[in-house]
Amino acid sequence: MRRPGLHRQHGKPGGGGGGAKGIYVKLAISVVVLLICTFSLFFSDTIGGNRGSLEPSEINTEELWESAKSGGWRPSSAPRSDWPPPPKETNGYLRVRCNGGLNQQRSAICNAVLAARIMNATLVLPELDANSFWHDNSGFQGIYDVEHFVQTLKYDVRIVESIPEIRKNGKTKKIKAHQIRPPRDAPISWYTTVALKKMQEHGAIYLTPFSHRLAEEIDNSEYQRLRCRVNYHALRFKPNIMKLSESIVDKLRAQGHFMSIHLRFEMDMLAFAGCFDIFSPEEQSILKKYRKENFAEKRLVYKERRAIGKCPLTPEEVGLVLRAMGFDNSTRIYLAAGELFGGERFMKPFRDLFPRLENHSSVDSSEELATNTRGLLGSAVDYMVCLLSDIFMPTYDGPSNFANNLLGHRLYYGFRTTIRPDRKGLAPVFIDRENGRTAGFEQAVRRVMLKTNFGGPHKRVPPESFYTNSWPECFCQVSPKNPADKCPPDNIMETLDRQLENEKPEKGSDLVWTLLSCGGYLVAVWTIL
């Protein structure tokens, strides 16, 4: 006897469509089940922080020790269109006071040169603020090679160390620069109108403060290339700083590759970020006091800030990222950092993961560095060592001028490898780990890091700074698809020299600056006596 429902009914002639229909139904059910399984796997993978992939993501650390692929691009900041030399006549003198730390000042110097070019002004050697944090009054001459700076920019602007005396009505007198506070991120039009008018009225202007006082995004590639010529060619540290930096790099590289890390876990940055909860009550009081004294009042909730990647990575988190990427405890690391807030309690977990840690004091115990480790000299040495290292990793590249300038310099220096942790992408991974969900942690970290750029050419997207990424304006290709990207001719320097020679006054002539009155404005010109 057959059990009900288990026997097959044979269709009658003309009723074969019922069997086919049953097959289609079964196929449809199978497809639906397959889709459900697929989506279930996808969503469980997504909800779980992108963990548990069937094929674990891997990062080839050996490749990271080499420069990133250039895609046929090479650094080039030479002019590619008509670029006349500074004319014999000038509209006056431009003085600027560059405030902030060494790297903020560096960007300001680039802007000062561009502003002088825009206004056809003679640039007075920029003044470096005797910063209250650094307590250092080395000045431009104490940090940079002045002769190299002036010589490198001779095709772009006239530069003097100070405003010279002028001759007016047969008498010699000094020009007093008219002081102006420029607006933040001022457009070019401000310099060609407001600033230029005051310069022509007074013969000289003094712009102070001069940090972030010229817009970064300018629709003029030649102006942007001038910034690169200043930043990557003209601004060279003094020979003693270069020698000291190269000595440290040689000692580090004597034992193989080395990585540099800008460990931005310092009081000012933590107070700025508003990330207090991981510290003791006493430490939180210090951070809150510093924030109140130095930054605008703002409601900051640690858990919210942490979840969106606004907190600097802790030293331990930096170590865990590197370990997940495949770097082992034999990796040699140079630390560029100020005083670590929280002390050894935060540093020990990192040191346990990577014991081969160095800084400029441990590699070079010379008296020159020992007496100025926290001043501009120490910052300059750290900058050069990080520039020349095989890999550079900034742990907080948001408002950090040091990290941002280095990222741009290393890109220009030949697409040297950088590791830029995506703090927003890593935040949920670390939060899961803190809550005990550690399965698949390293794979999740690798998946986040594989989406980042390791130093190759890439499009600049706001809020990324021009000083962080000057591609494509300051790069070129020998055989480009776009004619604007074509490298300048090999004889470009000969052309610039020839143009400059044509602008020079007659040899053997004595020159003085003369102030002429023209339509109510003062115009400074070279006068042949």
Short mmCIF file of C-alpha atoms in Angstrom, two decimals:
data_model
loop_
_atom_site.label_atom_id
_atom_site.label_comp_id
_atom_site.label_asym_id
_atom_site.label_seq_id
_atom_site.Cartn_x
_atom_site.Cartn_y
_atom_site.Cartn_z
CA MET A 1 0.00 0.00 0.00
CA ARG A 2 1.41 3.36 -0.96
CA ARG A 3 1.64 6.13 1.56
CA PRO A 4 -0.42 9.17 0.60
CA GLY A 5 1.57 11.93 -1.07
CA LEU A 6 4.53 9.75 -2.01
CA HIS A 7 3.21 8.34 -5.25
CA ARG A 8 3.59 10.14 -8.56
CA GLN A 9 0.49 10.79 -10.59
CA HIS A 10 0.80 10.20 -14.29
CA GLY A 11 -0.69 12.99 -16.23
CA LYS A 12 -3.31 12.42 -18.82
CA PRO A 13 -2.74 13.26 -22.48
CA GLY A 14 -2.74 16.98 -22.84
CA GLY A 15 -1.99 17.50 -19.11
CA GLY A 16 1.86 17.33 -19.29
CA GLY A 17 2.10 21.06 -18.37
CA GLY A 18 1.50 20.22 -14.69
CA GLY A 19 4.77 18.25 -14.51
CA ALA A 20 6.76 21.03 -16.12
CA LYS A 21 5.19 23.52 -13.78
CA GLY A 22 6.31 21.45 -10.82
CA ILE A 23 9.87 21.43 -12.08
CA TYR A 24 9.85 25.22 -12.52
CA VAL A 25 8.51 25.64 -9.00
CA LYS A 26 11.28 23.48 -7.58
CA LEU A 27 13.90 25.38 -9.56
CA ALA A 28 12.50 28.70 -8.35
CA ILE A 29 12.60 27.50 -4.74
CA SER A 30 16.21 26.37 -5.19
CA VAL A 31 17.20 29.77 -6.59
CA VAL A 32 15.48 31.59 -3.72
CA VAL A 33 17.23 29.38 -1.15
CA LEU A 34 20.58 30.01 -2.86
CA LEU A 35 19.98 33.76 -2.84
CA ILE A 36 18.98 33.72 0.82
CA CYS A 37 22.15 31.84 1.73
CA THR A 38 24.27 34.24 -0.32
CA PHE A 39 22.74 37.36 1.25
CA SER A 40 22.98 35.79 4.70
CA LEU A 41 26.69 35.27 4.25
CA PHE A 42 27.11 38.81 2.89
CA PHE A 43 25.21 40.51 5.70
CA SER A 44 26.80 38.43 8.46
CA ASP A 45 30.16 39.35 6.99
CA THR A 46 29.22 43.07 6.90
CA ILE A 47 27.63 43.19 10.34
CA GLY A 48 30.61 41.37 11.81
CA GLY A 49 32.94 44.17 10.80
CA ASN A 50 33.97 42.58 7.46
CA ARG A 51 35.43 39.60 9.23
CA GLY A 52 35.30 35.92 8.39
CA SER A 53 35.92 36.22 4.65
CA LEU A 54 36.53 32.93 2.88
CA GLU A 55 39.79 34.32 1.50
CA PRO A 56 41.77 36.27 4.12
CA SER A 57 43.23 39.52 2.86
CA GLU A 58 47.03 39.67 2.93
CA ILE A 59 49.49 42.56 2.74
CA ASN A 60 52.93 41.97 1.27
CA THR A 61 55.19 43.81 3.72
CA GLU A 62 58.25 43.16 1.57
CA GLU A 63 56.71 45.29 -1.18
CA LEU A 64 55.99 48.08 1.31
CA TRP A 65 59.70 48.51 1.98
CA GLU A 66 60.01 49.66 -1.64
CA SER A 67 58.56 52.86 -3.12
CA ALA A 68 54.99 52.78 -4.39
CA LYS A 69 54.29 52.35 -8.11
CA SER A 70 54.49 55.68 -9.94
CA GLY A 71 52.20 54.90 -12.87
CA GLY A 72 54.69 56.69 -15.14
CA TRP A 73 54.60 59.93 -13.14
CA ARG A 74 57.69 61.80 -12.00
CA PRO A 75 58.08 64.89 -9.78
CA SER A 76 58.44 68.14 -11.71
CA SER A 77 57.86 71.67 -10.49
CA ALA A 78 59.63 73.54 -13.30
CA PRO A 79 57.46 75.99 -15.31
CA ARG A 80 55.71 74.52 -18.35
CA SER A 81 54.44 77.73 -19.88
CA ASP A 82 55.77 81.26 -20.26
CA TRP A 83 57.28 82.23 -16.90
CA PRO A 84 59.09 85.57 -17.08
CA PRO A 85 61.69 86.41 -14.43
CA PRO A 86 61.03 89.06 -11.77
CA PRO A 87 60.93 92.44 -13.59
CA LYS A 88 63.39 95.23 -12.88
CA GLU A 89 60.64 97.30 -11.34
CA THR A 90 58.96 96.16 -8.14
CA ASN A 91 55.84 97.39 -6.39
CA GLY A 92 57.56 97.39 -3.00
CA TYR A 93 58.63 95.09 -0.19
CA LEU A 94 56.75 92.25 1.44
CA ARG A 95 57.49 91.31 5.05
CA VAL A 96 55.73 88.36 6.73
CA ARG A 97 55.80 86.80 10.19
CA CYS A 98 55.30 83.03 9.97
CA ASN A 99 53.68 81.83 13.18
CA GLY A 100 53.25 78.27 14.53
CA GLY A 101 55.70 75.38 14.59
CA LEU A 102 58.37 74.51 12.06
CA ASN A 103 56.04 72.89 9.51
CA GLN A 104 53.28 75.45 9.77
CA GLN A 105 55.97 78.05 9.17
CA ARG A 106 57.20 76.06 6.17
CA SER A 107 53.81 76.26 4.48
CA ALA A 108 53.64 79.98 5.29
CA ILE A 109 57.02 80.55 3.61
CA CYS A 110 55.71 78.89 0.43
CA ASN A 111 52.69 81.19 0.53
CA ALA A 112 54.89 84.24 1.12
CA VAL A 113 56.95 83.54 -2.01
CA LEU A 114 53.79 83.06 -4.06
CA ALA A 115 52.26 86.26 -2.64
CA ALA A 116 55.42 88.19 -3.59
CA ARG A 117 55.24 86.81 -7.12
CA ILE A 118 51.55 87.68 -7.43
CA MET A 119 52.13 91.29 -6.30
CA ASN A 120 55.45 91.74 -8.11
CA ALA A 121 57.02 92.50 -4.74
CA THR A 122 60.50 92.04 -3.32
CA LEU A 123 60.29 89.48 -0.54
CA VAL A 124 62.10 90.21 2.70
CA LEU A 125 63.47 86.99 4.22
CA PRO A 126 60.48 85.57 6.16
CA GLU A 127 60.47 85.97 9.93
CA LEU A 128 59.91 82.82 11.98
CA ASP A 129 57.87 83.30 15.12
CA ALA A 130 59.74 82.67 18.39
CA ASN A 131 57.10 80.09 19.23
CA SER A 132 55.87 79.98 22.80
CA PHE A 133 55.72 76.17 22.63
CA TRP A 134 59.20 75.65 21.22
CA HIS A 135 60.84 78.57 23.06
CA ASP A 136 63.18 78.81 20.08
CA ASN A 137 64.26 82.00 18.32
CA SER A 138 66.64 80.43 15.78
CA GLY A 139 64.99 82.35 12.97
CA PHE A 140 65.16 81.61 9.26
CA GLN A 141 68.94 81.96 9.17
CA GLY A 142 69.34 79.49 12.03
CA ILE A 143 67.34 76.72 10.34
CA TYR A 144 67.51 77.15 6.56
CA ASP A 145 70.29 77.64 4.04
CA VAL A 146 69.66 81.28 3.07
CA GLU A 147 72.02 81.41 0.08
CA HIS A 148 70.45 78.27 -1.41
CA PHE A 149 66.95 79.68 -0.84
CA VAL A 150 67.69 82.94 -2.65
CA GLN A 151 69.59 81.28 -5.51
CA THR A 152 66.94 78.61 -6.14
CA LEU A 153 64.16 81.19 -6.42
CA LYS A 154 66.02 83.72 -8.55
CA TYR A 155 63.77 82.94 -11.53
CA ASP A 156 60.64 83.62 -9.46
CA VAL A 157 61.07 86.50 -6.98
CA ARG A 158 63.63 88.98 -5.70
CA ILE A 159 64.62 88.29 -2.09
CA VAL A 160 66.52 90.52 0.35
CA GLU A 161 67.47 89.87 3.98
CA SER A 162 66.07 93.19 5.14
CA ILE A 163 64.45 96.30 3.69
CA PRO A 164 67.33 98.44 2.43
CA GLU A 165 67.48 102.19 2.79
CA ILE A 166 65.97 104.14 -0.09
CA ARG A 167 66.83 107.43 -1.71
CA LYS A 168 64.12 110.06 -1.94
CA ASN A 169 64.64 113.67 -2.96
CA GLY A 170 68.40 113.19 -2.67
CA LYS A 171 68.15 111.87 0.92
CA THR A 172 68.54 108.37 2.32
CA LYS A 173 65.76 107.07 4.54
CA LYS A 174 64.23 103.83 5.81
CA ILE A 175 60.85 102.49 4.75
CA LYS A 176 58.44 101.62 7.54
CA ALA A 177 56.32 98.65 6.49
CA HIS A 178 52.59 99.15 6.89
CA GLN A 179 51.18 96.34 9.08
CA ILE A 180 48.15 94.35 7.90
CA ARG A 181 46.39 91.29 9.30
CA PRO A 182 45.46 89.23 6.23
CA PRO A 183 42.20 87.23 6.21
CA ARG A 184 42.52 83.47 6.60
CA ASP A 185 42.80 81.62 3.27
CA ALA A 186 42.67 84.91 1.40
CA PRO A 187 42.07 84.64 -2.36
CA ILE A 188 44.57 85.92 -4.90
CA SER A 189 42.27 88.87 -5.54
CA TRP A 190 42.88 90.14 -1.98
CA TYR A 191 46.61 90.35 -2.71
CA THR A 192 46.16 92.05 -6.08
CA THR A 193 43.80 94.67 -4.64
CA VAL A 194 43.87 95.37 -0.88
CA ALA A 195 47.44 94.29 -0.15
CA LEU A 196 48.90 95.71 -3.38
CA LYS A 197 47.23 99.08 -2.87
CA LYS A 198 48.73 99.43 0.61
CA MET A 199 52.14 98.34 -0.68
CA GLN A 200 52.08 100.99 -3.40
CA GLU A 201 50.99 103.62 -0.89
CA HIS A 202 53.66 102.84 1.72
CA GLY A 203 56.44 101.12 -0.24
CA ALA A 204 56.31 98.06 2.06
CA ILE A 205 53.74 96.00 3.94
CA TYR A 206 54.10 93.66 6.92
CA LEU A 207 51.64 90.75 6.96
CA THR A 208 51.21 89.26 10.43
CA PRO A 209 50.27 86.64 11.41
CA PHE A 210 50.92 84.71 8.22
CA SER A 211 49.71 81.16 8.80
CA HIS A 212 47.11 79.88 6.30
CA ARG A 213 46.73 83.37 4.81
CA LEU A 214 46.61 82.37 1.14
CA ALA A 215 44.06 79.95 -0.31
CA GLU A 216 45.50 76.50 -1.03
CA GLU A 217 43.31 75.58 -3.97
CA ILE A 218 44.24 77.96 -6.80
CA ASP A 219 43.17 77.46 -10.39
CA ASN A 220 46.65 78.20 -11.70
CA SER A 221 49.03 75.26 -12.05
CA GLU A 222 52.10 77.48 -12.45
CA TYR A 223 51.40 79.14 -9.10
CA GLN A 224 51.02 75.71 -7.49
CA ARG A 225 54.31 74.57 -9.02
CA LEU A 226 56.00 77.62 -7.55
CA ARG A 227 54.83 76.45 -4.12
CA CYS A 228 56.46 73.09 -4.84
CA ARG A 229 59.72 74.71 -5.92
CA VAL A 230 59.82 76.53 -2.60
CA ASN A 231 58.81 73.56 -0.46
CA TYR A 232 60.83 70.79 -2.07
CA HIS A 233 63.80 72.61 -3.57
CA ALA A 234 64.46 76.05 -2.06
CA LEU A 235 63.78 75.24 1.61
CA ARG A 236 66.85 73.25 2.51
CA PHE A 237 68.00 72.95 6.12
CA LYS A 238 71.42 74.27 7.08
CA PRO A 239 74.40 71.96 6.42
CA ASN A 240 74.81 71.01 10.11
CA ILE A 241 71.17 69.83 10.30
CA MET A 242 71.48 67.89 7.04
CA LYS A 243 74.70 66.24 8.18
CA LEU A 244 73.21 65.28 11.55
CA SER A 245 70.07 63.85 9.92
CA GLU A 246 72.02 61.85 7.35
CA SER A 247 74.24 60.45 10.12
CA ILE A 248 71.18 59.17 12.01
CA VAL A 249 69.70 57.65 8.83
CA ASP A 250 73.00 55.91 8.02
CA LYS A 251 73.15 54.38 11.51
CA LEU A 252 69.56 53.19 11.30
CA ARG A 253 69.94 51.77 7.80
CA ALA A 254 73.20 50.00 8.66
CA GLN A 255 71.01 47.21 10.07
CA GLY A 256 68.55 47.10 7.17
CA HIS A 257 65.22 48.78 6.46
CA PHE A 258 63.64 51.07 9.03
CA MET A 259 60.26 52.67 9.50
CA SER A 260 59.52 56.10 10.98
CA ILE A 261 56.36 56.82 12.97
CA HIS A 262 55.01 60.20 13.98
CA LEU A 263 53.41 59.15 17.26
CA ARG A 264 50.98 62.00 17.83
CA PHE A 265 49.84 61.07 21.33
CA GLU A 266 50.71 64.35 22.99
CA MET A 267 48.83 66.67 25.31
CA ASP A 268 47.94 69.37 22.78
CA MET A 269 46.53 66.93 20.21
CA LEU A 270 44.59 64.88 22.76
CA ALA A 271 43.12 68.07 24.22
CA PHE A 272 42.23 69.31 20.72
CA ALA A 273 40.56 65.99 19.84
CA GLY A 274 38.63 65.90 23.14
CA CYS A 275 39.58 62.28 23.83
CA PHE A 276 39.76 62.14 27.63
CA ASP A 277 38.01 59.03 28.96
CA ILE A 278 40.94 56.59 28.71
CA PHE A 279 42.97 58.72 31.15
CA SER A 280 42.99 58.96 34.93
CA PRO A 281 40.92 61.72 36.62
CA GLU A 282 44.10 63.74 37.25
CA GLU A 283 45.19 63.42 33.60
CA GLN A 284 41.71 64.35 32.40
CA SER A 285 41.84 67.53 34.49
CA ILE A 286 45.13 68.49 32.83
CA LEU A 287 43.74 67.89 29.33
CA LYS A 288 40.50 69.78 30.01
CA LYS A 289 42.41 72.72 31.45
CA TYR A 290 44.71 72.83 28.40
CA ARG A 291 41.72 72.64 26.05
CA LYS A 292 39.88 75.45 27.85
CA GLU A 293 42.94 77.70 27.64
CA ASN A 294 43.82 76.98 24.00
CA PHE A 295 40.72 75.94 22.04
CA ALA A 296 37.17 77.10 21.50
CA GLU A 297 34.52 75.66 23.77
CA LYS A 298 32.70 72.70 22.21
CA ARG A 299 30.62 69.77 23.42
CA LEU A 300 32.75 66.66 22.94
CA VAL A 301 31.59 63.13 23.83
CA TYR A 302 34.42 60.60 23.88
CA LYS A 303 32.38 57.62 22.63
CA GLU A 304 31.00 59.66 19.74
CA ARG A 305 34.45 61.04 18.83
CA ARG A 306 36.01 57.60 19.03
CA ALA A 307 33.35 55.97 16.88
CA ILE A 308 33.99 58.36 13.97
CA GLY A 309 37.79 58.15 14.17
CA LYS A 310 38.42 61.58 15.69
CA CYS A 311 40.71 60.29 18.46
CA PRO A 312 44.45 59.76 17.88
CA LEU A 313 45.46 56.10 17.85
CA THR A 314 47.01 54.96 21.13
CA PRO A 315 50.56 53.56 20.90
CA GLU A 316 49.14 50.05 21.47
CA GLU A 317 46.65 50.49 18.62
CA VAL A 318 49.50 51.58 16.33
CA GLY A 319 51.39 48.41 17.25
CA LEU A 320 48.34 46.22 16.66
CA VAL A 321 47.79 47.72 13.19
CA LEU A 322 51.41 47.04 12.22
CA ARG A 323 51.31 43.52 13.62
CA ALA A 324 48.07 42.77 11.75
CA MET A 325 49.67 44.03 8.54
CA GLY A 326 52.46 41.50 8.94
CA PHE A 327 55.34 43.43 10.53
CA ASP A 328 57.08 41.41 13.24
CA ASN A 329 59.07 42.36 16.35
CA SER A 330 62.33 42.57 14.39
CA THR A 331 61.08 45.74 12.63
CA ARG A 332 63.23 48.76 13.45
CA ILE A 333 61.19 51.87 14.18
CA TYR A 334 62.25 55.50 14.55
CA LEU A 335 59.83 57.51 16.68
CA ALA A 336 59.31 61.18 15.91
CA ALA A 337 57.30 62.38 18.87
CA GLY A 338 57.17 64.94 21.60
CA GLU A 339 56.44 64.06 25.19
CA LEU A 340 54.02 61.12 25.27
CA PHE A 341 51.00 61.95 27.41
CA GLY A 342 50.27 59.28 30.02
CA GLY A 343 53.86 58.09 30.01
CA GLU A 344 55.08 54.51 30.13
CA ARG A 345 51.61 53.11 30.88
CA PHE A 346 50.65 53.76 27.24
CA MET A 347 54.07 53.11 25.72
CA LYS A 348 54.75 49.68 27.25
CA PRO A 349 52.22 47.70 25.15
CA PHE A 350 53.72 49.17 21.98
CA ARG A 351 57.27 48.42 23.10
CA ASP A 352 56.28 44.83 23.95
CA LEU A 353 55.11 44.39 20.34
CA PHE A 354 58.04 46.26 18.75
CA PRO A 355 61.08 46.42 21.05
CA ARG A 356 63.46 47.92 18.47
CA LEU A 357 62.39 51.53 19.01
CA GLU A 358 64.68 54.52 18.48
CA ASN A 359 64.53 58.32 18.48
CA HIS A 360 67.08 60.96 17.55
CA SER A 361 68.54 61.01 21.07
CA SER A 362 69.07 57.24 21.26
CA VAL A 363 70.68 57.06 17.81
CA ASP A 364 72.79 60.21 18.17
CA SER A 365 73.80 61.42 21.61
CA SER A 366 75.66 64.49 20.33
CA GLU A 367 75.59 67.62 22.47
CA GLU A 368 74.04 69.63 19.62
CA LEU A 369 70.86 67.55 19.76
CA ALA A 370 70.90 67.01 23.50
CA THR A 371 70.62 70.75 24.12
CA ASN A 372 67.81 71.30 21.60
CA THR A 373 65.74 68.12 21.30
CA ARG A 374 62.41 69.95 21.65
CA GLY A 375 63.34 73.03 19.65
CA LEU A 376 63.30 73.70 15.92
CA LEU A 377 66.56 71.77 15.47
CA GLY A 378 65.06 68.58 16.93
CA SER A 379 61.95 69.00 14.79
CA ALA A 380 64.06 69.59 11.66
CA VAL A 381 66.11 66.43 12.30
CA ASP A 382 62.95 64.39 12.88
CA TYR A 383 61.55 65.77 9.62
CA MET A 384 64.60 64.72 7.60
CA VAL A 385 64.82 61.24 9.15
CA CYS A 386 61.11 60.65 8.46
CA LEU A 387 61.54 61.94 4.90
CA LEU A 388 64.42 59.53 4.22
CA SER A 389 62.97 56.48 6.00
CA ASP A 390 61.79 53.49 3.97
CA ILE A 391 58.26 53.72 5.38
CA PHE A 392 56.54 56.61 7.16
CA MET A 393 53.45 56.23 9.31
CA PRO A 394 51.58 59.21 10.77
CA THR A 395 49.17 58.21 13.51
CA TYR A 396 47.12 61.42 13.39
CA ASP A 397 47.39 63.31 10.11
CA GLY A 398 44.29 65.49 10.54
CA PRO A 399 45.49 68.90 11.77
CA SER A 400 49.14 67.80 12.04
CA ASN A 401 51.34 70.05 9.87
CA PHE A 402 54.37 67.79 10.46
CA ALA A 403 52.60 64.70 9.11
CA ASN A 404 50.83 66.49 6.26
CA ASN A 405 53.99 68.18 4.96
CA LEU A 406 55.91 64.92 5.13
CA LEU A 407 53.23 63.01 3.25
CA GLY A 408 53.48 65.58 0.44
CA HIS A 409 57.28 65.66 0.49
CA ARG A 410 57.57 61.85 0.37
CA LEU A 411 55.12 61.75 -2.54
CA TYR A 412 57.26 64.28 -4.40
CA TYR A 413 60.47 62.53 -3.32
CA GLY A 414 59.57 59.47 -5.40
CA PHE A 415 56.28 58.02 -4.09
CA ARG A 416 57.93 56.71 -0.94
CA THR A 417 55.73 54.32 1.02
CA THR A 418 53.41 55.78 3.65
CA ILE A 419 51.04 53.90 5.93
CA ARG A 420 48.01 56.05 6.74
CA PRO A 421 45.66 54.32 9.20
CA ASP A 422 42.00 54.93 8.42
CA ARG A 423 40.95 55.80 11.97
CA LYS A 424 37.25 55.91 11.08
CA GLY A 425 37.41 52.50 9.43
CA LEU A 426 39.45 51.02 12.27
CA ALA A 427 37.30 52.45 15.09
CA PRO A 428 34.59 49.73 15.08
CA VAL A 429 37.26 47.04 14.82
CA PHE A 430 39.05 48.29 17.93
CA ILE A 431 35.76 48.86 19.79
CA ASP A 432 34.78 45.24 19.06
CA ARG A 433 38.13 44.08 20.41
CA GLU A 434 37.70 46.10 23.60
CA ASN A 435 34.28 44.48 24.06
CA GLY A 436 35.76 40.99 23.84
CA ARG A 437 34.94 40.27 20.19
CA THR A 438 38.46 39.39 19.04
CA ALA A 439 37.75 36.72 16.41
CA GLY A 440 38.97 37.86 13.00
CA PHE A 441 40.52 41.05 14.44
CA GLU A 442 43.73 41.04 12.37
CA GLN A 443 41.88 40.18 9.19
CA ALA A 444 39.45 43.05 9.79
CA VAL A 445 42.38 45.45 10.28
CA ARG A 446 43.99 44.26 7.04
CA ARG A 447 40.76 44.73 5.15
CA VAL A 448 40.55 48.35 6.29
CA MET A 449 44.20 49.05 5.54
CA LEU A 450 44.05 47.52 2.07
CA LYS A 451 41.60 50.27 1.11
CA THR A 452 44.13 53.00 1.93
CA ASN A 453 46.76 54.53 -0.32
CA PHE A 454 50.36 53.49 0.39
CA GLY A 455 52.07 56.44 -1.25
CA GLY A 456 51.27 56.23 -4.95
CA PRO A 457 49.75 59.04 -7.07
CA HIS A 458 46.11 59.68 -6.20
CA LYS A 459 43.52 62.37 -6.69
CA ARG A 460 43.44 65.12 -4.07
CA VAL A 461 40.05 65.09 -2.36
CA PRO A 462 39.04 67.68 0.27
CA PRO A 463 39.93 68.03 3.06
CA GLU A 464 43.31 66.73 1.85
CA SER A 465 45.73 69.62 1.62
CA PHE A 466 47.77 70.67 -1.43
CA TYR A 467 50.83 70.41 0.82
CA THR A 468 49.86 66.79 1.52
CA ASN A 469 49.26 65.90 -2.10
CA SER A 470 50.49 68.13 -4.93
CA TRP A 471 49.52 65.61 -7.62
CA PRO A 472 49.05 66.23 -10.49
CA GLU A 473 50.23 69.88 -10.62
CA CYS A 474 53.80 69.11 -9.49
CA PHE A 475 54.22 65.88 -11.45
CA CYS A 476 54.56 65.09 -15.14
CA GLN A 477 54.68 62.24 -17.64
CA VAL A 478 56.99 61.77 -20.60
CA SER A 479 54.17 60.34 -22.75
CA PRO A 480 50.96 61.68 -21.23
CA LYS A 481 47.38 61.29 -22.38
CA ASN A 482 46.72 64.87 -21.33
CA PRO A 483 49.11 67.45 -22.92
CA ALA A 484 49.00 69.51 -19.69
CA ASP A 485 50.81 66.65 -17.91
CA LYS A 486 53.74 66.55 -20.33
CA CYS A 487 57.16 67.04 -18.74
CA PRO A 488 58.90 70.33 -19.56
CA PRO A 489 61.76 70.27 -22.09
CA ASP A 490 65.20 69.26 -20.87
CA ASN A 491 66.58 72.73 -21.64
CA ILE A 492 64.06 74.57 -19.45
CA MET A 493 66.80 75.86 -17.12
CA GLU A 494 68.71 77.33 -20.07
CA THR A 495 65.55 79.15 -21.14
CA LEU A 496 65.01 80.55 -17.63
CA ASP A 497 68.67 81.61 -17.40
CA ARG A 498 68.45 83.41 -20.72
CA GLN A 499 65.29 85.25 -19.65
CA LEU A 500 66.87 86.22 -16.34
CA GLU A 501 69.98 87.51 -18.06
CA ASN A 502 67.87 89.78 -20.25
CA GLU A 503 66.27 91.33 -17.16
CA LYS A 504 69.56 92.16 -15.44
CA PRO A 505 70.87 95.76 -15.50
CA GLU A 506 74.09 96.57 -17.32
CA LYS A 507 77.20 95.06 -15.77
CA GLY A 508 79.41 97.41 -13.83
CA SER A 509 76.56 99.75 -12.99
CA ASP A 510 75.98 100.84 -9.42
CA LEU A 511 72.43 100.11 -8.29
CA VAL A 512 70.31 101.62 -5.54
CA TRP A 513 66.63 101.39 -4.73
CA THR A 514 64.84 104.62 -5.54
CA LEU A 515 61.37 105.47 -4.37
CA LEU A 516 59.38 107.33 -7.02
CA SER A 517 56.02 108.98 -6.58
CA CYS A 518 53.62 107.99 -9.32
CA GLY A 519 49.95 108.96 -9.21
CA GLY A 520 49.97 109.12 -5.43
CA TYR A 521 51.68 105.71 -5.10
CA LEU A 522 55.26 104.91 -4.18
CA VAL A 523 57.07 102.64 -6.62
CA ALA A 524 60.48 101.12 -5.84
CA VAL A 525 62.74 100.62 -8.86
CA TRP A 526 66.35 99.77 -9.58
CA THR A 527 68.17 102.95 -10.56
CA ILE A 528 71.48 102.91 -12.46
CA LEU A 529 73.84 105.58 -11.22
#
